[in-house]
Every structure is written in structure tokens, then in C-alpha cells.
PDB file of C-alpha atoms in Angstrom:
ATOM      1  CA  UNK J   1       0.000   0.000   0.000  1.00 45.00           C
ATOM      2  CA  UNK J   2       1.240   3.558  -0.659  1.00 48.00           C
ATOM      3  CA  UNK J   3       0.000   6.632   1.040  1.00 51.00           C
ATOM      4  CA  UNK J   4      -3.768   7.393   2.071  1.00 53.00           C
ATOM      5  CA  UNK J   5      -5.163  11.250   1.932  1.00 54.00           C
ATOM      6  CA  UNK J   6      -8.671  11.791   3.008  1.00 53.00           C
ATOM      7  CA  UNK J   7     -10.375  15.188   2.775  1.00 55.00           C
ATOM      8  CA  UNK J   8     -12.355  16.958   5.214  1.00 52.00           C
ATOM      9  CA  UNK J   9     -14.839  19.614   5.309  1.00 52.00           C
ATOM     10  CA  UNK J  10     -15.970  21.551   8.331  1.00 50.00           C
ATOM     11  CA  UNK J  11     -19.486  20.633   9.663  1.00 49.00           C
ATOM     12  CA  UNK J  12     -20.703  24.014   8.979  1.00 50.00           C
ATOM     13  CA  UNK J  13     -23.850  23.271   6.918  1.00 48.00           C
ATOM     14  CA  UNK J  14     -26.444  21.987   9.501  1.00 44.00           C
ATOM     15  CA  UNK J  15     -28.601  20.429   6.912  1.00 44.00           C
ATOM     16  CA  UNK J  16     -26.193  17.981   6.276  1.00 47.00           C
ATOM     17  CA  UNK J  17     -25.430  16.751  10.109  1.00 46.00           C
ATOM     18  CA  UNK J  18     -28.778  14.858   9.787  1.00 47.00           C
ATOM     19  CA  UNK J  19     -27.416  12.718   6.921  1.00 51.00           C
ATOM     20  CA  UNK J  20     -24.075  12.208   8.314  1.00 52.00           C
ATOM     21  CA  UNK J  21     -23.509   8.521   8.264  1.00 52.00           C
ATOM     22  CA  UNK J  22     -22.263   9.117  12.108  1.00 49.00           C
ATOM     23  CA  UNK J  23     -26.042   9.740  12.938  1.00 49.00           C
ATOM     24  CA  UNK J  24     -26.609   7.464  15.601  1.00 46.00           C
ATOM     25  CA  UNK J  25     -30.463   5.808  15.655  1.00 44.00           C
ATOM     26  CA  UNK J  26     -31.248   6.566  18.934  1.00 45.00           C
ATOM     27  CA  UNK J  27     -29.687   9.999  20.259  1.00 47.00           C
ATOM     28  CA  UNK J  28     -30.442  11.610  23.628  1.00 47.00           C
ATOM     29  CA  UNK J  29     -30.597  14.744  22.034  1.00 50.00           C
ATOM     30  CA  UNK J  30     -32.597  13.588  19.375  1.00 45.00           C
ATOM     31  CA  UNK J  31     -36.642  14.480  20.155  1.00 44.00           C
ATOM     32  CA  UNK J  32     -37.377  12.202  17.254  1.00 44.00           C
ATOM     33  CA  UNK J  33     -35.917   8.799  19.012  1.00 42.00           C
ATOM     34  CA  UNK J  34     -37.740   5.098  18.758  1.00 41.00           C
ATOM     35  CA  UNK J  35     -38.251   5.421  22.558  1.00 42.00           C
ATOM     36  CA  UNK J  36     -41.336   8.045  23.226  1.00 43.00           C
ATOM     37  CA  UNK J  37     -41.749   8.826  26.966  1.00 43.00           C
ATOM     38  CA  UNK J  38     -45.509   8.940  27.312  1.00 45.00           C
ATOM     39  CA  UNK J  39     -47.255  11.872  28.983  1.00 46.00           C
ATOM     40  CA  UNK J  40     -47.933  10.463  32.667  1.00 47.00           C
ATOM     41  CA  UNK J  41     -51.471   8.948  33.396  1.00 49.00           C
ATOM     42  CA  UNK J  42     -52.429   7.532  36.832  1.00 47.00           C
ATOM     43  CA  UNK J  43     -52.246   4.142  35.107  1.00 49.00           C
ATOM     44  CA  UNK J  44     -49.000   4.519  33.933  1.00 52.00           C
ATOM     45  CA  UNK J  45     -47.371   5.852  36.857  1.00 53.00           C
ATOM     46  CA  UNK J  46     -45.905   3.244  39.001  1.00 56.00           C
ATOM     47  CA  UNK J  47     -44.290   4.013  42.375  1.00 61.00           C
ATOM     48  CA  UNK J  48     -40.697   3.172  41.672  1.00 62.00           C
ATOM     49  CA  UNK J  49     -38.447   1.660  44.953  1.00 70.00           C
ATOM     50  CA  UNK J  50     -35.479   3.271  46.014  1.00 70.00           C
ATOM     51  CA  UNK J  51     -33.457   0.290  44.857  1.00 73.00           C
ATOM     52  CA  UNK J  52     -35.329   0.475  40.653  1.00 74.00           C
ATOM     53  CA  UNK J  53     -34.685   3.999  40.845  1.00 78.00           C
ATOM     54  CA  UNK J  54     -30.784   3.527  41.318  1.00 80.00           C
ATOM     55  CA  UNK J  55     -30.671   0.860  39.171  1.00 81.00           C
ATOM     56  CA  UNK J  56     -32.061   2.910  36.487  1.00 85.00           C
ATOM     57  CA  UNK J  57     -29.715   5.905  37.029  1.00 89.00           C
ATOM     58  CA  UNK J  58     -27.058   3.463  37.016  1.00 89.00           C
ATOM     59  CA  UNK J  59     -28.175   2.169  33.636  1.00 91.00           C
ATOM     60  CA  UNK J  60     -28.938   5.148  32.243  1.00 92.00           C
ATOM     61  CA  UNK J  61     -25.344   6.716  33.176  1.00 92.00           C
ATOM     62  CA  UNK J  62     -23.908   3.527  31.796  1.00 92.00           C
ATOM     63  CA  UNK J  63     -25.421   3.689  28.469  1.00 92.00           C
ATOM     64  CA  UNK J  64     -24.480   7.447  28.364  1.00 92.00           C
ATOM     65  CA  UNK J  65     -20.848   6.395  28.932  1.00 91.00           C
ATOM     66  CA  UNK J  66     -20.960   3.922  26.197  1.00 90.00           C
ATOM     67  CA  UNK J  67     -22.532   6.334  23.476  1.00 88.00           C
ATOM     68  CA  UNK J  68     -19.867   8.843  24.458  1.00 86.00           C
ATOM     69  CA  UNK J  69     -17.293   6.459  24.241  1.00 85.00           C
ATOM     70  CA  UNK J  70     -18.613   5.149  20.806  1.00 81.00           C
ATOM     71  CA  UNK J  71     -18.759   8.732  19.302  1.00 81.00           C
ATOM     72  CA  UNK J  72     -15.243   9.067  20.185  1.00 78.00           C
ATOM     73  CA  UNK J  73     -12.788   6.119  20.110  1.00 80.00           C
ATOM     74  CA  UNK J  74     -11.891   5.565  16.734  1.00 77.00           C
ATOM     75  CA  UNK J  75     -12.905   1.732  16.289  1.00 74.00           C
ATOM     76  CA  UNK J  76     -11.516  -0.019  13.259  1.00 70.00           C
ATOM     77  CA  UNK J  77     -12.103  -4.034  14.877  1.00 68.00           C
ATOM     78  CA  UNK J  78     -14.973  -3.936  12.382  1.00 59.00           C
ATOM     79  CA  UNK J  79     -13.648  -3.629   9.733  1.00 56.00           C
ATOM     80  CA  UNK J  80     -13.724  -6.184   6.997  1.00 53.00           C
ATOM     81  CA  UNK J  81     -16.798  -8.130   9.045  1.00 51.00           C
ATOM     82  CA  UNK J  82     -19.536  -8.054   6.128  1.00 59.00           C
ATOM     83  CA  UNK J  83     -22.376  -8.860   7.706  1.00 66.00           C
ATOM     84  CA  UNK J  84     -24.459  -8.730   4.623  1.00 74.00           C
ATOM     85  CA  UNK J  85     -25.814 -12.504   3.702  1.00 80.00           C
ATOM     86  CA  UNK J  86     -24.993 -13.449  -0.118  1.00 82.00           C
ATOM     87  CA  UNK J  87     -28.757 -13.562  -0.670  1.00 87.00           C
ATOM     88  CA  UNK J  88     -29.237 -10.380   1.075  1.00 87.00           C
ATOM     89  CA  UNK J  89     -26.671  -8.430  -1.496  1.00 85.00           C
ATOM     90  CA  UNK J  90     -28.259 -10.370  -4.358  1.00 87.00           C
ATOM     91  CA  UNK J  91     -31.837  -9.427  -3.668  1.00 89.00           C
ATOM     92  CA  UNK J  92     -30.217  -5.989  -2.635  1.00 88.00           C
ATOM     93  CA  UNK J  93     -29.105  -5.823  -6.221  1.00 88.00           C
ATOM     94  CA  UNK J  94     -32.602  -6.824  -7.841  1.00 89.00           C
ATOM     95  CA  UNK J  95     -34.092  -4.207  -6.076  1.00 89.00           C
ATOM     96  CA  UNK J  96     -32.160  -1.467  -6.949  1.00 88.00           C
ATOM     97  CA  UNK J  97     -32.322  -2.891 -10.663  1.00 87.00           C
ATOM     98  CA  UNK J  98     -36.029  -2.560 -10.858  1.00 87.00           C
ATOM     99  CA  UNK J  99     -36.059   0.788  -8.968  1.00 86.00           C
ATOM    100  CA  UNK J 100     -33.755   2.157 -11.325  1.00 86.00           C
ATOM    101  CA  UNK J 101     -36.087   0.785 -14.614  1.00 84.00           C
ATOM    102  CA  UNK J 102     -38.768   2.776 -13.264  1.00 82.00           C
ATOM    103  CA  UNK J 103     -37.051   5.911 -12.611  1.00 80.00           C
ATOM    104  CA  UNK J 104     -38.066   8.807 -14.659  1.00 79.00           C
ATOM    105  CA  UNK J 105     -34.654   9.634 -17.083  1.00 78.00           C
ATOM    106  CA  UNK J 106     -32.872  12.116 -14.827  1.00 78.00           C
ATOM    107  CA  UNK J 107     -33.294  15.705 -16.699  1.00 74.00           C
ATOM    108  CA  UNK J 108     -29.894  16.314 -17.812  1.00 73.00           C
ATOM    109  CA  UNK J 109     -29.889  12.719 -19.982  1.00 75.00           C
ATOM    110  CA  UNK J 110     -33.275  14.339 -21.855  1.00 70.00           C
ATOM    111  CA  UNK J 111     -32.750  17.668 -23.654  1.00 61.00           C
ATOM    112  CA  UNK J 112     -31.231  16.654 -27.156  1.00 58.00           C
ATOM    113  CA  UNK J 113     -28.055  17.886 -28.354  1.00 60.00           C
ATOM    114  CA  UNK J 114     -27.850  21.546 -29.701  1.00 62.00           C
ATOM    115  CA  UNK J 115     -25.237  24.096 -29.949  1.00 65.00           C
ATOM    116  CA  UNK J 116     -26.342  25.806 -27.113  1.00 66.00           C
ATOM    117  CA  UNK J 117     -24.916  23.077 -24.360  1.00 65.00           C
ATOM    118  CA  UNK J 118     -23.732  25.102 -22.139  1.00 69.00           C
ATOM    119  CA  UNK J 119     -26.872  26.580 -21.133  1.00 67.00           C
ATOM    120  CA  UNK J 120     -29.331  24.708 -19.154  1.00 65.00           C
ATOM    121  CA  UNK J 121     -32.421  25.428 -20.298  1.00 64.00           C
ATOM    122  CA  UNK J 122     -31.909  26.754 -24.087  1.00 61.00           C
ATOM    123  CA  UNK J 123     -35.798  26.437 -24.559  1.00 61.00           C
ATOM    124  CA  UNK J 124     -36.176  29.126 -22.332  1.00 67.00           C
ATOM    125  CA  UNK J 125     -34.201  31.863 -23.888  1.00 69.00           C
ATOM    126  CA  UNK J 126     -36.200  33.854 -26.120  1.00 69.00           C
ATOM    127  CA  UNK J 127     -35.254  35.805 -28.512  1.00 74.00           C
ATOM    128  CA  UNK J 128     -35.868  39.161 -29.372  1.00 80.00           C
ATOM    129  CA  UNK J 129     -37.227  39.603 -32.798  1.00 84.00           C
ATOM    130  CA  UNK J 130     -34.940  43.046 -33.323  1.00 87.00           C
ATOM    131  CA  UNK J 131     -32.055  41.023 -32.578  1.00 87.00           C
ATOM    132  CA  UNK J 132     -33.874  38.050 -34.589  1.00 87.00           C
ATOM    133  CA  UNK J 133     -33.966  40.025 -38.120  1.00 92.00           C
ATOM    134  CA  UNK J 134     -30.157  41.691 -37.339  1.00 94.00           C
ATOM    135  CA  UNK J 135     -29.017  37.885 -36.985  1.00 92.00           C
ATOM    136  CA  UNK J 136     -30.787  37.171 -40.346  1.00 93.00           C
ATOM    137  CA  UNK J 137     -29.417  40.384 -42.342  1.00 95.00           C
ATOM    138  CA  UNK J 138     -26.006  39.598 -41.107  1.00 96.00           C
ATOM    139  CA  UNK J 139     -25.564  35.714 -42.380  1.00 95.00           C
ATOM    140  CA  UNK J 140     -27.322  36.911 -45.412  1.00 95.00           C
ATOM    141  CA  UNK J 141     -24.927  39.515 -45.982  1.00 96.00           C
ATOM    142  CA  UNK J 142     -21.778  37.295 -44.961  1.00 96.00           C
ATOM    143  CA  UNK J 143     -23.087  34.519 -47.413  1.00 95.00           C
ATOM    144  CA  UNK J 144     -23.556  36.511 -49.950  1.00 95.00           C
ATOM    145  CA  UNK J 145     -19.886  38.030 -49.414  1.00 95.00           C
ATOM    146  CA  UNK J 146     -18.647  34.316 -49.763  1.00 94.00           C
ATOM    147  CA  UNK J 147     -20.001  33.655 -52.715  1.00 93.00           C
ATOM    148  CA  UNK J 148     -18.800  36.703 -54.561  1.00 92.00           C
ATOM    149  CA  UNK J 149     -15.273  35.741 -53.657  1.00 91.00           C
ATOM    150  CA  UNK J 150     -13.425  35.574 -56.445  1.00 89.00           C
ATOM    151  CA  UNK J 151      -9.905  35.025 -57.662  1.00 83.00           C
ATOM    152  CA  UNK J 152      -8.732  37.482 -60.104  1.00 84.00           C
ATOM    153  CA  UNK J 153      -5.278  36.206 -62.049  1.00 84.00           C
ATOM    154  CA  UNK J 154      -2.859  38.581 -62.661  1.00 85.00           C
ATOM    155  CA  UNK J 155       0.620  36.958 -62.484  1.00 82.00           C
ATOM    156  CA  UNK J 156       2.006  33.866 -63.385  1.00 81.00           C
ATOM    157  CA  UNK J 157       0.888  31.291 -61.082  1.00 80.00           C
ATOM    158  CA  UNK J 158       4.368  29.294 -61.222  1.00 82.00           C
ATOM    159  CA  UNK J 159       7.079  31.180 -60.635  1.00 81.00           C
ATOM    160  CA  UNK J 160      10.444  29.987 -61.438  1.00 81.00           C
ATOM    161  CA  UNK J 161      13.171  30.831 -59.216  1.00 82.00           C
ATOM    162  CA  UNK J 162      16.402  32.698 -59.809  1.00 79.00           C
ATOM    163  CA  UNK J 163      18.798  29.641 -59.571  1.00 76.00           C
ATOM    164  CA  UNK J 164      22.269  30.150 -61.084  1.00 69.00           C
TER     165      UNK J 164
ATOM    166  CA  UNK X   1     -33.676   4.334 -17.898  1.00 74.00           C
ATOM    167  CA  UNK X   2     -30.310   2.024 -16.692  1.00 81.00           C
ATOM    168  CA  UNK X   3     -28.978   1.763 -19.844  1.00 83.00           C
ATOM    169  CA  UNK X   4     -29.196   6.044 -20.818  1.00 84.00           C
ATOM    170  CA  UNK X   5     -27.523   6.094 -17.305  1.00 87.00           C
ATOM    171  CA  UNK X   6     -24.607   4.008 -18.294  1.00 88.00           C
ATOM    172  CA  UNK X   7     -24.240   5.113 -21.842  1.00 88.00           C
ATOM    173  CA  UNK X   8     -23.419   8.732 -19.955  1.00 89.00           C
ATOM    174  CA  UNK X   9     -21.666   7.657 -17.296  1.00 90.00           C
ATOM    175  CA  UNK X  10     -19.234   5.897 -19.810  1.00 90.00           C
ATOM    176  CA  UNK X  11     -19.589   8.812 -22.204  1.00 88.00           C
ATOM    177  CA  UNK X  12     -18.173  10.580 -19.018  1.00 89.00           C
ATOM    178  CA  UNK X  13     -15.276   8.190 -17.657  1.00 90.00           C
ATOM    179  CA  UNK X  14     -14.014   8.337 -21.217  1.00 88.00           C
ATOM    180  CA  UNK X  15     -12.918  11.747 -20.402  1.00 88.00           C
ATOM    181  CA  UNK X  16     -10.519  10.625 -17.974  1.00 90.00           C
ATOM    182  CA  UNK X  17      -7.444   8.544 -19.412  1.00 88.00           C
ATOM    183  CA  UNK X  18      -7.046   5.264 -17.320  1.00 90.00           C
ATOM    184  CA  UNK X  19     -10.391   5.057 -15.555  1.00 93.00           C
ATOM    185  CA  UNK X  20     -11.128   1.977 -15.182  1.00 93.00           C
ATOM    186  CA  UNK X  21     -13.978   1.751 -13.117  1.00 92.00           C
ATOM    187  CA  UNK X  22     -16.976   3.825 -11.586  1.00 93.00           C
ATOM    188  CA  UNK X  23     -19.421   2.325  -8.916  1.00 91.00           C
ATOM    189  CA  UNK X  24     -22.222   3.578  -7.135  1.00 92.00           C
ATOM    190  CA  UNK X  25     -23.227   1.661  -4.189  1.00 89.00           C
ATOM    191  CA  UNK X  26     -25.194   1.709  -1.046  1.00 87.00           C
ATOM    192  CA  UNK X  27     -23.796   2.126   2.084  1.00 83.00           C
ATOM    193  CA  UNK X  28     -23.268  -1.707   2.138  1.00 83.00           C
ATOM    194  CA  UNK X  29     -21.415  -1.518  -1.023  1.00 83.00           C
ATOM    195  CA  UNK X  30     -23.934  -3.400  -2.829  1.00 86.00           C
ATOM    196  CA  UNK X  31     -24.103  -2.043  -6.617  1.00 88.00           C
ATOM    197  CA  UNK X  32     -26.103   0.167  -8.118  1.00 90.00           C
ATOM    198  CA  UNK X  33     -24.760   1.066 -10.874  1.00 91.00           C
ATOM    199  CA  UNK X  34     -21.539  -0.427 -12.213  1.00 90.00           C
ATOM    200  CA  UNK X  35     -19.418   0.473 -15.076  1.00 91.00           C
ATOM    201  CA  UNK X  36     -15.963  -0.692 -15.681  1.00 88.00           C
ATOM    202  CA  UNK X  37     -13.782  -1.225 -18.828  1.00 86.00           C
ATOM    203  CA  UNK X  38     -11.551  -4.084 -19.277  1.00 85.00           C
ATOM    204  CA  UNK X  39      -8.788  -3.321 -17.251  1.00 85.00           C
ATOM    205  CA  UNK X  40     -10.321  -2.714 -14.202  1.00 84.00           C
ATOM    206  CA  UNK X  41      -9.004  -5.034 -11.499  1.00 81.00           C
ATOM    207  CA  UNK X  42     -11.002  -8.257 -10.830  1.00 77.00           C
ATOM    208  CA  UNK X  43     -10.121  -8.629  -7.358  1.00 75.00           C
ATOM    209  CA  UNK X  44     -11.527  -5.110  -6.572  1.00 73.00           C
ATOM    210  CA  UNK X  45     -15.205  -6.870  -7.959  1.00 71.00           C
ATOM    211  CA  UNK X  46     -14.620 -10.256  -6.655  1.00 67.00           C
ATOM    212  CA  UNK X  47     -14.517  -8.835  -3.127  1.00 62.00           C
ATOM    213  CA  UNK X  48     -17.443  -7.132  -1.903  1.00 61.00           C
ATOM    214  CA  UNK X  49     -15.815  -6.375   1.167  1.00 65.00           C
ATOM    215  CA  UNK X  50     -13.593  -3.446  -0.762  1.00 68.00           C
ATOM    216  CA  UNK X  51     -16.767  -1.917  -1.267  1.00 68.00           C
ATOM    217  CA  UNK X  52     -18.216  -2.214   1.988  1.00 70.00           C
ATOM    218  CA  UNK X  53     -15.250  -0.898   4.499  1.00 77.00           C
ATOM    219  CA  UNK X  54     -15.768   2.532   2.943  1.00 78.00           C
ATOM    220  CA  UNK X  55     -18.519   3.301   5.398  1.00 76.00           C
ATOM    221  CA  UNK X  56     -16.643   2.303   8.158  1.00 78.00           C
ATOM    222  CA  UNK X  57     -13.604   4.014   7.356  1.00 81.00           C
ATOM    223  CA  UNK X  58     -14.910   6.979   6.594  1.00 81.00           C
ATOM    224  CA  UNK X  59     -17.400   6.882   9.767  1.00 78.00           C
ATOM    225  CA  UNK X  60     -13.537   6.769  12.102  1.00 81.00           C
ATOM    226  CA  UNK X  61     -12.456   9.508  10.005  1.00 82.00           C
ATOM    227  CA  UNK X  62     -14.402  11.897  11.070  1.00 82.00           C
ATOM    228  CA  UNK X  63     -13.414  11.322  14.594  1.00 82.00           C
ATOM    229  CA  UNK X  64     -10.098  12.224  13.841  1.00 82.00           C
ATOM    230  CA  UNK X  65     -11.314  16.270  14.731  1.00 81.00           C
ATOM    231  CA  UNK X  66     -10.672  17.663  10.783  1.00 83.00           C
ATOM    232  CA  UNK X  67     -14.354  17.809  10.245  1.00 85.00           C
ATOM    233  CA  UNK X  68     -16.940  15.212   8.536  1.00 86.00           C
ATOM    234  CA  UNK X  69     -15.101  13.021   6.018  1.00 85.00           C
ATOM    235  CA  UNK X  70     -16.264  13.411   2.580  1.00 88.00           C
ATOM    236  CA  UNK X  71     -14.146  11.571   0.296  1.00 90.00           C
ATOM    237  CA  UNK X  72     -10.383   9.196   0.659  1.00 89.00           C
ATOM    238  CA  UNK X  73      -8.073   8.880  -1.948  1.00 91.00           C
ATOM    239  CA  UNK X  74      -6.252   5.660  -1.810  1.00 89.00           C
ATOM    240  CA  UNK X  75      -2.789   5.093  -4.164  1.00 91.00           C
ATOM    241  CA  UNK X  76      -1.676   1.577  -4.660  1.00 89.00           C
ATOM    242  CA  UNK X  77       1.158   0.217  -6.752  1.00 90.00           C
ATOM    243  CA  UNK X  78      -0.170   0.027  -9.358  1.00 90.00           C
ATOM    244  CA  UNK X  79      -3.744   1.575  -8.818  1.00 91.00           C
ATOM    245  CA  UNK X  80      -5.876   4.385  -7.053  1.00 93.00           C
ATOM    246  CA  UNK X  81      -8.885   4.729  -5.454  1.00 91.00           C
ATOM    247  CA  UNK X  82     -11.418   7.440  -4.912  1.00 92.00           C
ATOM    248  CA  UNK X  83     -14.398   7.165  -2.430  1.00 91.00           C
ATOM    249  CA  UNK X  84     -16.775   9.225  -2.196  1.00 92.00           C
ATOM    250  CA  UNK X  85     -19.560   9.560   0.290  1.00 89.00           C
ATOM    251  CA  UNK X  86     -22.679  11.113  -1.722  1.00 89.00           C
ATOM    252  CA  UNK X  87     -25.221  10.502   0.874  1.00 86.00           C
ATOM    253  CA  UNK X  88     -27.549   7.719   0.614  1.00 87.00           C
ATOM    254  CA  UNK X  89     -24.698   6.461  -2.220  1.00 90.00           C
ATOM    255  CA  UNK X  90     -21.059   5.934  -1.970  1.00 90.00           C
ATOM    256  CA  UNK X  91     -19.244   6.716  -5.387  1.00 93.00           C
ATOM    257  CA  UNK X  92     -15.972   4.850  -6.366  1.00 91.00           C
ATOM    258  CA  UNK X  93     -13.178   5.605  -8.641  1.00 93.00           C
ATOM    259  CA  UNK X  94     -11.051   2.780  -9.593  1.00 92.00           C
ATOM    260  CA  UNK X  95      -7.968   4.630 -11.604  1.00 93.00           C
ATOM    261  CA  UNK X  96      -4.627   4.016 -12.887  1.00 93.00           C
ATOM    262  CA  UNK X  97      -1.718   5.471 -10.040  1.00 93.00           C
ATOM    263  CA  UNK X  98      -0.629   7.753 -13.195  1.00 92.00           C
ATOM    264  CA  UNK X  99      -4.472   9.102 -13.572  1.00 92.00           C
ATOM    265  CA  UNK X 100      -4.193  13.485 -12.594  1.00 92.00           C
ATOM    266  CA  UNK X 101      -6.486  12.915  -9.164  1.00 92.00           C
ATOM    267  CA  UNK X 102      -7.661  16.614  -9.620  1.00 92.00           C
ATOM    268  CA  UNK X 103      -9.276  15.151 -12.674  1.00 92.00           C
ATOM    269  CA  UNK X 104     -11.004  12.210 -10.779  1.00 93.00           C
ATOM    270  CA  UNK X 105     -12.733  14.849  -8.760  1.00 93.00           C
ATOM    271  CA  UNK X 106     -14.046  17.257 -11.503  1.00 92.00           C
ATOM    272  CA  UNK X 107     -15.671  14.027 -13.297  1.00 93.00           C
ATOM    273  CA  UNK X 108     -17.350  14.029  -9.661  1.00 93.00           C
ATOM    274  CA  UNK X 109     -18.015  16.782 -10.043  1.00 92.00           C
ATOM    275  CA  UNK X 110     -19.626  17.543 -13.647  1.00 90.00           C
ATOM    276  CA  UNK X 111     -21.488  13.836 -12.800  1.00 91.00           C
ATOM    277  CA  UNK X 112     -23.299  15.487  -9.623  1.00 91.00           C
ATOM    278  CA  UNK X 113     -26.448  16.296 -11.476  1.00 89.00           C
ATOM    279  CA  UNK X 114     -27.404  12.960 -12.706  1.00 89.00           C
ATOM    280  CA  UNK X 115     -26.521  11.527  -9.045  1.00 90.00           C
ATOM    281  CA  UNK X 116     -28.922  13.819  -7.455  1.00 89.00           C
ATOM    282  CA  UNK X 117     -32.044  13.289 -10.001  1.00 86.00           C
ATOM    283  CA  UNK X 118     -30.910   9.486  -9.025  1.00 87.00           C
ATOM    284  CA  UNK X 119     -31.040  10.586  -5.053  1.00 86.00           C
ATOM    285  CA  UNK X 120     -34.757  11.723  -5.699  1.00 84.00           C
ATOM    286  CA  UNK X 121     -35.654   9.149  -7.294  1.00 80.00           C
ATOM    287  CA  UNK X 122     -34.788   5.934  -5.853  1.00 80.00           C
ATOM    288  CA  UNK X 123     -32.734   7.527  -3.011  1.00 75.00           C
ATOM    289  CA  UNK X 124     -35.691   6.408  -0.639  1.00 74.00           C
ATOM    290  CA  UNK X 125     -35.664   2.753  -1.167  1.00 72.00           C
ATOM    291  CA  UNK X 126     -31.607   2.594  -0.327  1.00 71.00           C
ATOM    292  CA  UNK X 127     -30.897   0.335   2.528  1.00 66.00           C
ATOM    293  CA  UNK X 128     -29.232   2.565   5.131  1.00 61.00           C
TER     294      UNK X 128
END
């Protein structure tokens, strides 16, 4: 192996934090978690003893600790364990196959070649007619110029050269 | 739609001398779209695992403190590698060691478009 760069960007954008592949499932800061903490009823309130209470705290503090831990040790034990079954990557492919059959052409792929590529939307640009009949007058004029070109011969056309 | 897809996407990697290869993949590194020429390296297809430490690698990266990892370049012998993470996708470069990197990047670059239309529409049914 030779030499490995990676490139970083700051984590300024805050759009992007919620697709960061570091997103954990289940955040503590997250309002939007699996686990919903429902508003308390007299039903669902259950005296808690002195022991359940510390054992909670305990686990609560000890799961803390571990997502801290997680979101900053820099773990690379997993690596190369694919977990993904053979049939699992197979049907994985099929899918993604059939999805991409029924996707509309992406937009770029549909507008047919012209000369004006480099504009996006060529359709759009509308010209005015002024500018229209100057455009006209000028090639007419320029191809008329080309065909009145003319050679006129007034020397020899080979040429010998003064050799002693 | 696949095969418009490819035909530009190979229209595109032609631009770059000694591409070889150009993957899109889920997180998992299972395929989405694949295009590679004859001289890409088998072993780099035959192993699925290549494709699927990305993730992983780039996920420590970013712990390092420089910021969210977006891309790592890897130079072999006799090959490099580009990954890219284009969230849900992962986009990989397969290149001769020779290839200009700078011009991996703006092929990345000028591809972005048709990656995003494919984002919106079959982004949603990638496996995260």
C-alpha cells in the first residue's frame, strides 16, 4: 500500500449533520428517538423503589458512557466483518435494478443535443425579434460576401526561381 | 432508464485517461450502478468487502477532529482509489496510479447532477 489522503470539510452546513452517516439511531438529544416517553397517566405511573430507581440511574449513566465512548474512540475491529448474507446483497441488487427501470430519465440525460450546451435550459431563452432580423441580415450579408469571392489572375501562377 | 444512465456515465469516464472503473453503491457496497472497462481489477469486484469498508472508514475519520469526512483517496502500486460519500450512495473511482487525481474529482463533479435526479428518485428505497 502507498499513502492514504482523506479530505475533510468543516461541519458548517447543519442540513447535512442529519445525513451524516455518524447519525446514531437513537440519540439523547434527538426528540425524534424510537423510545417516546408517554405523557404520565395515573395508570401509567408506578411508584418506583429506592433500589429500581438507582438501578435505572445506574443504567442510564452507563449507556451514556458507552454512546460517548462510541462517538469518540476511533474503532476499526470492524472492519472487513460483512455482515451482509450473499442472498441479502443479491436481492439488494434486484431491487435497486427494478427501482432504477422505473425511474423517470434524470433531466440532464433528456434535452437533445444543440449548440447551445452550455446553457441549461436553451428552450427558455427567447429571442428578441430586433435582434432576430439583425441575426438574419447579417448571415445573409456574410453569405452573400462568400459567394462573390473571387480570384482574379494577374501573375504567373508558377514562378520559377532565380537559380544560377 | 439504466442503460441512458450508463451510456453517460461511460460517455463521461471516457474523459478521464485510465479510468477503469466507476461504482455507485449503497452504504453496504452493494451495486447500483456499475461500469468498468476491461482493465479494471477483478479482485476489486470479486470482493465485496472493498466496497463495503468505505462506510466504516470513513465513519472513524471523522473522529479524527478535521471535520466530517467526505471523500479518501487511496494510491496503490499500481492503482488508485477514490471514495466518495454522496449521501444515501457511496461513489468509487477505480484509476490508474498515473491518472491526474484533480481530474477524478471534476468528473465528480460535472457527474453530480445525474446523481442527485438518481437521489430523488430511488434515493428512498436505499438500505441505510
Amino acid at each position: 500500500m502507498g499513502c492514504c489522503f482523506s479530505w475533510c470539510r468543516e461541519q458548517s452546513d447543519p442540513e447535512e449533520i442529519g445525513d451524516s452517516e455518524r447519525r446514531t439511531l437513537i440519540h439523547p438529544d434527538n426528540p425524534n428517538t424510537s423510545i417516546q416517553t408517554s405523557p404520565p397517566t395515573l395508570a401509567n405511573i408506578e411508584p418506583l423503589s429506592p433500589a429500581q430507581s438507582k438501578k435505572n440511574d445506574e443504567q442510564s449513566d452507563l449507556h451514556r458512557i458507552l454512546q460517548n465512548t462510541l462517538t469518540k474512540v476511533i474503532d476499526i475491529s470492524s472492519q472487513g466483518c460483512n455482515n451482509l448474507e450473499h442472498n441479502e446483497y443479491i436481492e439488494r441488487m434486484n431491487i435497486y435494478k427494478g427501482k432504477l427501470n422505473v425511474a423517470p430519465l434524470p433531466h440532464i440525460l433528456r434535452h437533445e443535443e444543440c449548440l447551445l450546451v452550455d446553457m441549461p435550459t436553451p428552450a427558455t431563452c427567447f429571442c428578441d425579434i430586433g435582434d432576430y432580423i439583425l441575426i438574419n441580415n447579417a448571415s445573409e450579408k456574410a453569405e452573400l460576401a462568400l459567394k462573390n469571392v473571387k480570384v482574379e489572375h494577374t501573375n504567373d501562377l508558377v514562378v520559377p526561381f532565380m537559380i544560377p | 432508464m439504466i442503460e441512458e444512465i450508463n451510456k453517460y456515465l461511460s460517455e463521461q469516464m471516457k474523459k478521464v485517461n485510465e479510468l477503469y472503473c466507476l461504482i455507485i453503491t449503497d452504504r453496504d457496497g452493494v451495486p447500483i450502478i456499475k461500469i468498468l472497462n476491461e482493465k479494471c481489477p477483478e479482485t476489486s469486484m470479486k470482493q465485496p468487502i472493498f466496497l463495503s469498508t468505505f462506510s466504516t472508514a470513513s465513519d472513524q475519520a471523522s473522529k479524527l477532529g478535521l471535520g466530517k469526512n467526505e471523500s479518501i483517496l487511496c494510491i496503490y502500486k499500481n492503482y488508485q482509489i477514490l471514495q466518495v460519500n454522496y449521501f444515501p450512495f457511496i461513489i468509487r473511482y477505480i484509476a490508474s496510479h498515473k491518472v491526474n487525481t484533480g481530474h477524478m474529482y471534476t468528473l465528480h463533479d460535472h457527474i453530480k447532477p445525474v446523481i442527485e435526479e438518481l437521489k430523488l428518485s430511488i434515493g428512498q428505497s436505499i438500505v441505510q
